[in-house]
């Protein structure tokens, strides 16, 4: 199938490469051009403007945030120039407010729209094993299903209203942040009592918490090694902000999300942004001065 | 082997029954006598005082809390009457302070002591699939290992100092509470945006959080059914209190544990104690008045 | 002096009336025209567009929030049309980001600008006893001082950079919210132990907390009477949001501000917006189910 | 009048000295004898056992905490030896639970008991200007009123049940802690935006928060000088613990008290206990790394 893919960060590149490997005819575009080279070598056609990537049957997008989405899709005129026959599948993690706005903007122009945020880090994306949420018209989701299956191991239909998929993605990332804070504080308690974080987390992730969300971050916390970042601190902070904003809009108190924001803010204040957001474990340890005790 | 088992609540009874089924000669005692009948029918010898249960090679105990432990073991004189050849394996979830005190009290009297708190609910205990932490002298742990393996699917050695196992148990239960609060708040956010808790949690526990700790509680939250309690609200509150006390003693700030205490306290203030501690999800929903909105 | 005043809510009207009473020649404008009548009867000249109010020596503004400020001053073209000789004194509580932006916008156009947020409720404004923060060029502040003194009992110079006054105002309102939450929770504790909120708060506001910030809100909490609102719940929520936003921008963790946001959000979820923000005391009492106990 | 005074820390010594100056015949006792010398030089009779101080018409006590109270009064047998005609006026800040227990213990023995915790630091006590809460039989309070008036500027009757005075004292100290945390965080916000804590707090304590509770601590925070301690960090931590315990007993969620406990715990983890509890301001500044920014 002839498709386009815009937004080629670590996630987008991995996802687009799986579409190419599945035999699709993929046209790619990225704001900064360097990212397109590896895909070109796999066989992608590289174009210099987003609208030229939007001329196939399906346009996939994986842009960084609300602002990038607005810049390219709305202000940049991409949506205005799209053909009504094209389906837009949007993988980005965006705010619920923008999700609703995009649903309207597409409907007004008669363009089919599927919100399809994903769970999984770049290595999972590269392996084609993402969990892909998909909200939009069931018929349209079925049409793009073979393409989604090239990128993910499972597709989770989330109903007709696109923003439903975005809410689930935002609430899910909030749960990830909570899992990290929970390991961070519990490990600090264990360490203060002489049990290393590694020993403690080995038990936890081998028993009650034998789940990918815990096992990956537990390795980082146990090793106190937060670089290179799997999911960067500023992105985690942004995502907790999306949860708080979605909650404020509908007046849902989320004290745990507020607590996560404070821990992430304290990590950011420490100055190094180029770390994984599980660096929250360092914040918990620092509050208790564990490193000074263990000298 | 000739062993004794004292403390026959839902957990203790299930554990003792597996010792009997494994062919051991088990003598049991409980403060309130009714609980001993099912075990008697399986072949246990029922005695009327704790010290008569302590006359085998190993004494297992699974009493409710610090107070029960003090009453029976210390004030009640059980420890004073025990033979030096007997090993005491204590499965109870107790405070770190009492754990250290008990280690001393046993050492003073020359009695071998293994702290062996467990992860798993009564149904897991009945199936003999508990995860059993075990801290004490390695030689002693090896001696009782066949007995522990009759009750658990995996034994986790935690080092020599008994309290290490208790710290891990306490920190682990804190992580469980955090997992519940996380699902509670995230589900409230999803519900406010029109995604049912059941739909939301199905995705989460089928992907990132495909772990027993989440799946069990997610079922209760999705169904809004908190009775019968798998782990009762007052016990959850007690265990978060153990984490806070262990943290205070060594000056480890645990803001997330404080937040859990407040949610549990709010649940307790609502009046019904005979519910599972995942009723924290009701607290989160009530703060946002979700039930009123969905009428 | 010939001056203009735009933004005639409860605060702005009271302040403008004091300028009139002090003998100044005051031209007023408000978006909804009704509010101008009482001032007209005092001698104000009422005009139909903001720019006609901006033709005197000084323009005072007391608009509701960032959006109103942007609409009138920037998008509405008021600033573009102002004479360079005019001084703009802005009393509104606005974000630090907008405060900086406005400082730039005025400087670019060569218009003198004083940020002059105030502490005090409408009755204090009516009595001409506001505390007025004032940041801007000292010479300009001295020039408008006689006018400010017609409205306030004390002028607090806050330095040259206008946003400094806005930061102090925002941080001060955060402290007010904290004082309310503190009385709310402490009163709930006292009530649970049989001491009425009225008895408890009488002691507190008669001793350690004998300050206006406490005494006013204590009366509302003691009487459990939150209408009419002195400072409305949605405004309080907005102001705590300004503190959190100002903190996020510079990475300052404010856990107490996060806690206030949750209490206010819980109050808002209860449905009634037309109440004083000290209704946080009801939230604290509801969490403990105090009303049910005291039946 | 012939009276006794036991517990001669900074507060007790100051209070006893005012009784002496008012012309009363005062017998004093303290666990560590050194503290009695200055009082002896004022004319106090120093005795070597608490029971000999309890032989006058009134016994005043100002012991450090629950444990000291239990040691001296109950375990030490002081109460058992007291004459029924003696009134015991207890100024200590103790738990609500002990307050109730002491009320019972006195009633059982027919000894009159007044709970009379005080607000005020040692300098206020020395000036005889304490605020004294007083709960007990009105007739008894009237009998000791002249003595209380020698120590305080105002006596606040709190009803018959002694623990009522203790609840108010505990809730009041919680409000003090909240005031400090509020100044700590708001000052951190101001500092990050370039307004010094001194400038910010001068405005606040000169306007809305012109109350002794704020002015005293604001001076310490503005000067970043926490020694010598007016009210030592470990005492503040103890008192917030009393509030949380009193709240837990009756199931009153106090999220703000939990937040204070975490800030105090973080301050304690930093290692220096010999500081004023307003050192919470350092914790808030450290979380935002303000000192590093301002270098």
GROMACS .gro file of N, CA, C and O in nm, chain D residues 193-265:
model
  292
 1078UNK      N    1   1.226   3.384   4.125
 1078UNK     CA    2   1.190   3.493   4.035
 1078UNK      C    3   1.262   3.623   4.070
 1078UNK      O    4   1.221   3.730   4.026
 1079UNK      N    5   1.364   3.613   4.154
 1079UNK     CA    6   1.447   3.730   4.177
 1079UNK      C    7   1.407   3.820   4.292
 1079UNK      O    8   1.467   3.925   4.313
 1080UNK      N    9   1.304   3.782   4.367
 1080UNK     CA   10   1.264   3.862   4.484
 1080UNK      C   11   1.319   3.791   4.607
 1080UNK      O   12   1.290   3.673   4.630
 1081UNK      N   13   1.398   3.860   4.687
 1081UNK     CA   14   1.459   3.794   4.804
 1081UNK      C   15   1.352   3.755   4.905
 1081UNK      O   16   1.245   3.817   4.912
 1082UNK      N   17   1.383   3.650   4.983
 1082UNK     CA   18   1.289   3.607   5.087
 1082UNK      C   19   1.262   3.722   5.184
 1082UNK      O   20   1.149   3.741   5.230
 1083UNK      N   21   1.365   3.800   5.212
 1083UNK     CA   22   1.347   3.912   5.306
 1083UNK      C   23   1.247   4.014   5.251
 1083UNK      O   24   1.155   4.057   5.322
 1084UNK      N   25   1.264   4.052   5.125
 1084UNK     CA   26   1.170   4.149   5.065
 1084UNK      C   27   1.029   4.092   5.061
 1084UNK      O   28   0.932   4.161   5.094
 1085UNK      N   29   1.018   3.968   5.020
 1085UNK     CA   30   0.886   3.907   5.008
 1085UNK      C   31   0.817   3.899   5.144
 1085UNK      O   32   0.701   3.938   5.160
 1086UNK      N   33   0.889   3.846   5.242
 1086UNK     CA   34   0.826   3.824   5.373
 1086UNK      C   35   0.799   3.955   5.446
 1086UNK      O   36   0.707   3.962   5.528
 1087UNK      N   37   0.877   4.058   5.416
 1087UNK     CA   38   0.848   4.189   5.477
 1087UNK      C   39   0.708   4.236   5.436
 1087UNK      O   40   0.630   4.285   5.518
 1088UNK      N   41   0.677   4.221   5.307
 1088UNK     CA   42   0.544   4.259   5.261
 1088UNK      C   43   0.437   4.174   5.329
 1088UNK      O   44   0.338   4.225   5.383
 1089UNK      N   45   0.458   4.044   5.329
 1089UNK     CA   46   0.355   3.953   5.380
 1089UNK      C   47   0.328   3.975   5.529
 1089UNK      O   48   0.213   3.981   5.572
 1090UNK      N   49   0.436   3.986   5.607
 1090UNK     CA   50   0.416   4.001   5.751
 1090UNK      C   51   0.383   4.145   5.790
 1090UNK      O   52   0.354   4.172   5.906
 1091UNK      N   53   0.385   4.233   5.690
 1091UNK     CA   54   0.342   4.370   5.716
 1091UNK      C   55   0.198   4.392   5.672
 1091UNK      O   56   0.140   4.496   5.698
 1092UNK      N   57   0.141   4.294   5.607
 1092UNK     CA   58   0.004   4.310   5.554
 1092UNK      C   59  -0.086   4.196   5.604
 1092UNK      O   60  -0.128   4.197   5.719
 1093UNK      N   61  -0.112   4.100   5.516
 1093UNK     CA   62  -0.209   3.995   5.548
 1093UNK      C   63  -0.169   3.910   5.667
 1093UNK      O   64  -0.254   3.856   5.737
 1094UNK      N   65  -0.039   3.894   5.685
 1094UNK     CA   66   0.008   3.800   5.787
 1094UNK      C   67   0.082   3.873   5.899
 1094UNK      O   68   0.185   3.828   5.948
 1095UNK      N   69   0.027   3.986   5.938
 1095UNK     CA   70   0.086   4.063   6.046
 1095UNK      C   71   0.047   4.000   6.180
 1095UNK      O   72  -0.029   4.058   6.258
 1096UNK      N   73   0.099   3.880   6.203
 1096UNK     CA   74   0.067   3.807   6.326
 1096UNK      C   75   0.195   3.749   6.383
 1096UNK      O   76   0.288   3.718   6.308
 1097UNK      N   77   0.200   3.733   6.514
 1097UNK     CA   78   0.324   3.685   6.576
 1097UNK      C   79   0.373   3.553   6.518
 1097UNK      O   80   0.494   3.534   6.500
 1098UNK      N   81   0.280   3.462   6.486
 1098UNK     CA   82   0.322   3.331   6.436
 1098UNK      C   83   0.406   3.345   6.310
 1098UNK      O   84   0.499   3.269   6.287
 1099UNK      N   85   0.372   3.442   6.227
 1099UNK     CA   86   0.444   3.460   6.102
 1099UNK      C   87   0.569   3.545   6.121
 1099UNK      O   88   0.674   3.518   6.064
 1100UNK      N   89   0.554   3.652   6.199
 1100UNK     CA   90   0.665   3.747   6.206
 1100UNK      C   91   0.791   3.685   6.265
 1100UNK      O   92   0.902   3.708   6.214
 1101UNK      N   93   0.774   3.604   6.369
 1101UNK     CA   94   0.892   3.543   6.430
 1101UNK      C   95   0.965   3.451   6.334
 1101UNK      O   96   1.087   3.462   6.315
 1102UNK      N   97   0.891   3.361   6.272
 1102UNK     CA   98   0.957   3.266   6.181
 1102UNK      C   99   1.007   3.334   6.054
 1102UNK      O  100   1.109   3.293   5.997
 1103UNK      N  101   0.936   3.437   6.008
 1103UNK     CA  102   0.980   3.507   5.886
 1103UNK      C  103   1.120   3.565   5.907
 1103UNK      O  104   1.202   3.565   5.815
 1104UNK      N  105   1.148   3.614   6.026
 1104UNK     CA  106   1.281   3.669   6.053
 1104UNK      C  107   1.389   3.563   6.034
 1104UNK      O  108   1.493   3.589   5.974
 1105UNK      N  109   1.362   3.443   6.084
 1105UNK     CA  110   1.461   3.335   6.070
 1105UNK      C  111   1.480   3.296   5.925
 1105UNK      O  112   1.591   3.275   5.877
 1106UNK      N  113   1.368   3.285   5.852
 1106UNK     CA  114   1.375   3.243   5.712
 1106UNK      C  115   1.444   3.349   5.627
 1106UNK      O  116   1.527   3.318   5.542
 1107UNK      N  117   1.412   3.475   5.651
 1107UNK     CA  118   1.473   3.583   5.574
 1107UNK      C  119   1.624   3.586   5.595
 1107UNK      O  120   1.701   3.610   5.502
 1108UNK      N  121   1.665   3.561   5.719
 1108UNK     CA  122   1.808   3.565   5.750
 1108UNK      C  123   1.876   3.431   5.725
 1108UNK      O  124   1.998   3.422   5.736
 1109UNK      N  125   1.800   3.328   5.689
 1109UNK     CA  126   1.854   3.192   5.675
 1109UNK      C  127   1.939   3.154   5.796
 1109UNK      O  128   2.045   3.094   5.784
 1110UNK      N  129   1.889   3.190   5.913
 1110UNK     CA  130   1.963   3.163   6.036
 1110UNK      C  131   1.872   3.083   6.130
 1110UNK      O  132   1.773   3.137   6.181
 1111UNK      N  133   1.905   2.957   6.151
 1111UNK     CA  134   1.815   2.867   6.222
 1111UNK      C  135   1.870   2.825   6.359
 1111UNK      O  136   1.817   2.736   6.423
 1112UNK      N  137   1.978   2.891   6.399
 1112UNK     CA  138   2.034   2.867   6.530
 1112UNK      C  139   2.053   2.998   6.601
 1112UNK      O  140   2.095   3.095   6.537
 1113UNK      N  141   2.032   3.007   6.733
 1113UNK     CA  142   1.981   2.897   6.815
 1113UNK      C  143   1.832   2.872   6.784
 1113UNK      O  144   1.762   2.962   6.739
 1114UNK      N  145   1.789   2.751   6.810
 1114UNK     CA  146   1.651   2.714   6.781
 1114UNK      C  147   1.554   2.774   6.881
 1114UNK      O  148   1.574   2.763   7.001
 1115UNK      N  149   1.451   2.841   6.829
 1115UNK     CA  150   1.341   2.885   6.916
 1115UNK      C  151   1.255   2.767   6.952
 1115UNK      O  152   1.216   2.745   7.067
 1116UNK      N  153   1.225   2.688   6.851
 1116UNK     CA  154   1.151   2.563   6.872
 1116UNK      C  155   1.223   2.460   6.787
 1116UNK      O  156   1.226   2.468   6.664
 1117UNK      N  157   1.284   2.364   6.855
 1117UNK     CA  158   1.379   2.275   6.786
 1117UNK      C  159   1.310   2.179   6.690
 1117UNK      O  160   1.199   2.130   6.716
 1118UNK      N  161   1.378   2.152   6.579
 1118UNK     CA  162   1.329   2.062   6.475
 1118UNK      C  163   1.270   1.931   6.528
 1118UNK      O  164   1.157   1.894   6.490
 1119UNK      N  165   1.339   1.859   6.617
 1119UNK     CA  166   1.281   1.732   6.663
 1119UNK      C  167   1.150   1.752   6.740
 1119UNK      O  168   1.061   1.667   6.735
 1120UNK      N  169   1.137   1.866   6.809
 1120UNK     CA  170   1.012   1.893   6.880
 1120UNK      C  171   0.899   1.919   6.781
 1120UNK      O  172   0.786   1.876   6.800
 1121UNK      N  173   0.930   1.993   6.675
 1121UNK     CA  174   0.829   2.019   6.573
 1121UNK      C  175   0.784   1.889   6.509
 1121UNK      O  176   0.663   1.866   6.489
 1122UNK      N  177   0.880   1.803   6.480
 1122UNK     CA  178   0.847   1.673   6.421
 1122UNK      C  179   0.759   1.592   6.516
 1122UNK      O  180   0.661   1.531   6.475
 1123UNK      N  181   0.794   1.595   6.644
 1123UNK     CA  182   0.713   1.524   6.745
 1123UNK      C  183   0.570   1.577   6.745
 1123UNK      O  184   0.473   1.501   6.749
 1124UNK      N  185   0.556   1.709   6.738
 1124UNK     CA  186   0.422   1.768   6.749
 1124UNK      C  187   0.336   1.739   6.626
 1124UNK      O  188   0.215   1.719   6.638
 1125UNK      N  189   0.398   1.737   6.507
 1125UNK     CA  190   0.321   1.699   6.389
 1125UNK      C  191   0.280   1.552   6.402
 1125UNK      O  192   0.169   1.513   6.363
 1126UNK      N  193   0.367   1.473   6.461
 1126UNK     CA  194   0.331   1.334   6.488
 1126UNK      C  195   0.212   1.323   6.583
 1126UNK      O  196   0.125   1.238   6.565
 1127UNK      N  197   0.205   1.411   6.682
 1127UNK     CA  198   0.089   1.410   6.773
 1127UNK      C  199  -0.039   1.441   6.696
 1127UNK      O  200  -0.144   1.382   6.722
 1128UNK      N  201  -0.032   1.535   6.602
 1128UNK     CA  202  -0.151   1.568   6.522
 1128UNK      C  203  -0.193   1.449   6.437
 1128UNK      O  204  -0.311   1.413   6.430
 1129UNK      N  205  -0.096   1.385   6.373
 1129UNK     CA  206  -0.129   1.270   6.288
 1129UNK      C  207  -0.186   1.155   6.370
 1129UNK      O  208  -0.280   1.087   6.327
 1130UNK      N  209  -0.132   1.135   6.489
 1130UNK     CA  210  -0.182   1.027   6.573
 1130UNK      C  211  -0.324   1.057   6.621
 1130UNK      O  212  -0.412   0.970   6.621
 1131UNK      N  213  -0.347   1.182   6.661
 1131UNK     CA  214  -0.481   1.220   6.705
 1131UNK      C  215  -0.581   1.209   6.590
 1131UNK      O  216  -0.699   1.180   6.610
 1132UNK      N  217  -0.534   1.233   6.469
 1132UNK     CA  218  -0.621   1.224   6.351
 1132UNK      C  219  -0.649   1.080   6.313
 1132UNK      O  220  -0.762   1.043   6.279
 1133UNK      N  221  -0.545   0.997   6.319
 1133UNK     CA  222  -0.562   0.857   6.285
 1133UNK      C  223  -0.662   0.791   6.378
 1133UNK      O  224  -0.746   0.713   6.335
 1134UNK      N  225  -0.653   0.823   6.505
 1134UNK     CA  226  -0.740   0.759   6.603
 1134UNK      C  227  -0.886   0.778   6.568
 1134UNK      O  228  -0.969   0.690   6.588
 1135UNK      N  229  -0.920   0.895   6.514
 1135UNK     CA  230  -1.060   0.924   6.481
 1135UNK      C  231  -1.082   0.932   6.331
 1135UNK      O  232  -1.184   0.983   6.286
 1136UNK      N  233  -0.984   0.887   6.253
 1136UNK     CA  234  -1.001   0.877   6.108
 1136UNK      C  235  -1.033   1.009   6.042
 1136UNK      O  236  -1.135   1.026   5.976
 1137UNK      N  237  -0.941   1.101   6.063
 1137UNK     CA  238  -0.951   1.232   6.001
 1137UNK      C  239  -0.831   1.249   5.907
 1137UNK      O  240  -0.719   1.266   5.953
 1138UNK      N  241  -0.853   1.241   5.776
 1138UNK     CA  242  -0.739   1.261   5.685
 1138UNK      C  243  -0.685   1.403   5.698
 1138UNK      O  244  -0.761   1.500   5.698
 1139UNK      N  245  -0.554   1.416   5.713
 1139UNK     CA  246  -0.487   1.547   5.724
 1139UNK      C  247  -0.372   1.552   5.624
 1139UNK      O  248  -0.254   1.544   5.663
 1140UNK      N  249  -0.402   1.566   5.495
 1140UNK     CA  250  -0.292   1.563   5.398
 1140UNK      C  251  -0.184   1.668   5.423
 1140UNK      O  252  -0.066   1.641   5.402
 1141UNK      N  253  -0.222   1.783   5.473
 1141UNK     CA  254  -0.123   1.887   5.498
 1141UNK      C  255  -0.029   1.847   5.611
 1141UNK      O  256   0.091   1.874   5.607
 1142UNK      N  257  -0.082   1.780   5.712
 1142UNK     CA  258   0.006   1.733   5.820
 1142UNK      C  259   0.103   1.628   5.767
 1142UNK      O  260   0.220   1.624   5.807
 1143UNK      N  261   0.057   1.544   5.675
 1143UNK     CA  262   0.146   1.445   5.615
 1143UNK      C  263   0.258   1.512   5.537
 1143UNK      O  264   0.375   1.472   5.545
 1144UNK      N  265   0.223   1.618   5.467
 1144UNK     CA  266   0.323   1.693   5.391
 1144UNK      C  267   0.427   1.755   5.484
 1144UNK      O  268   0.546   1.755   5.456
 1145UNK      N  269   0.381   1.808   5.597
 1145UNK     CA  270   0.474   1.867   5.694
 1145UNK      C  271   0.568   1.761   5.750
 1145UNK      O  272   0.688   1.783   5.767
 1146UNK      N  273   0.511   1.645   5.779
 1146UNK     CA  274   0.596   1.537   5.831
 1146UNK      C  275   0.708   1.506   5.733
 1146UNK      O  276   0.824   1.488   5.773
 1147UNK      N  277   0.676   1.500   5.604
 1147UNK     CA  278   0.780   1.469   5.505
 1147UNK      C  279   0.886   1.580   5.497
 1147UNK      O  280   1.005   1.550   5.484
 1148UNK      N  281   0.844   1.704   5.506
 1148UNK     CA  282   0.942   1.813   5.502
 1148UNK      C  283   1.033   1.809   5.625
 1148UNK      O  284   1.154   1.829   5.615
 1149UNK      N  285   0.973   1.784   5.739
 1149UNK     CA  286   1.052   1.778   5.862
 1149UNK      C  287   1.146   1.658   5.861
 1149UNK      O  288   1.261   1.665   5.906
 1150UNK      N  289   1.097   1.547   5.808
 1150UNK     CA  290   1.179   1.426   5.799
 1150UNK      C  291   1.297   1.451   5.706
 1150UNK      O  292   1.410   1.408   5.733
   0.00000   0.00000   0.00000
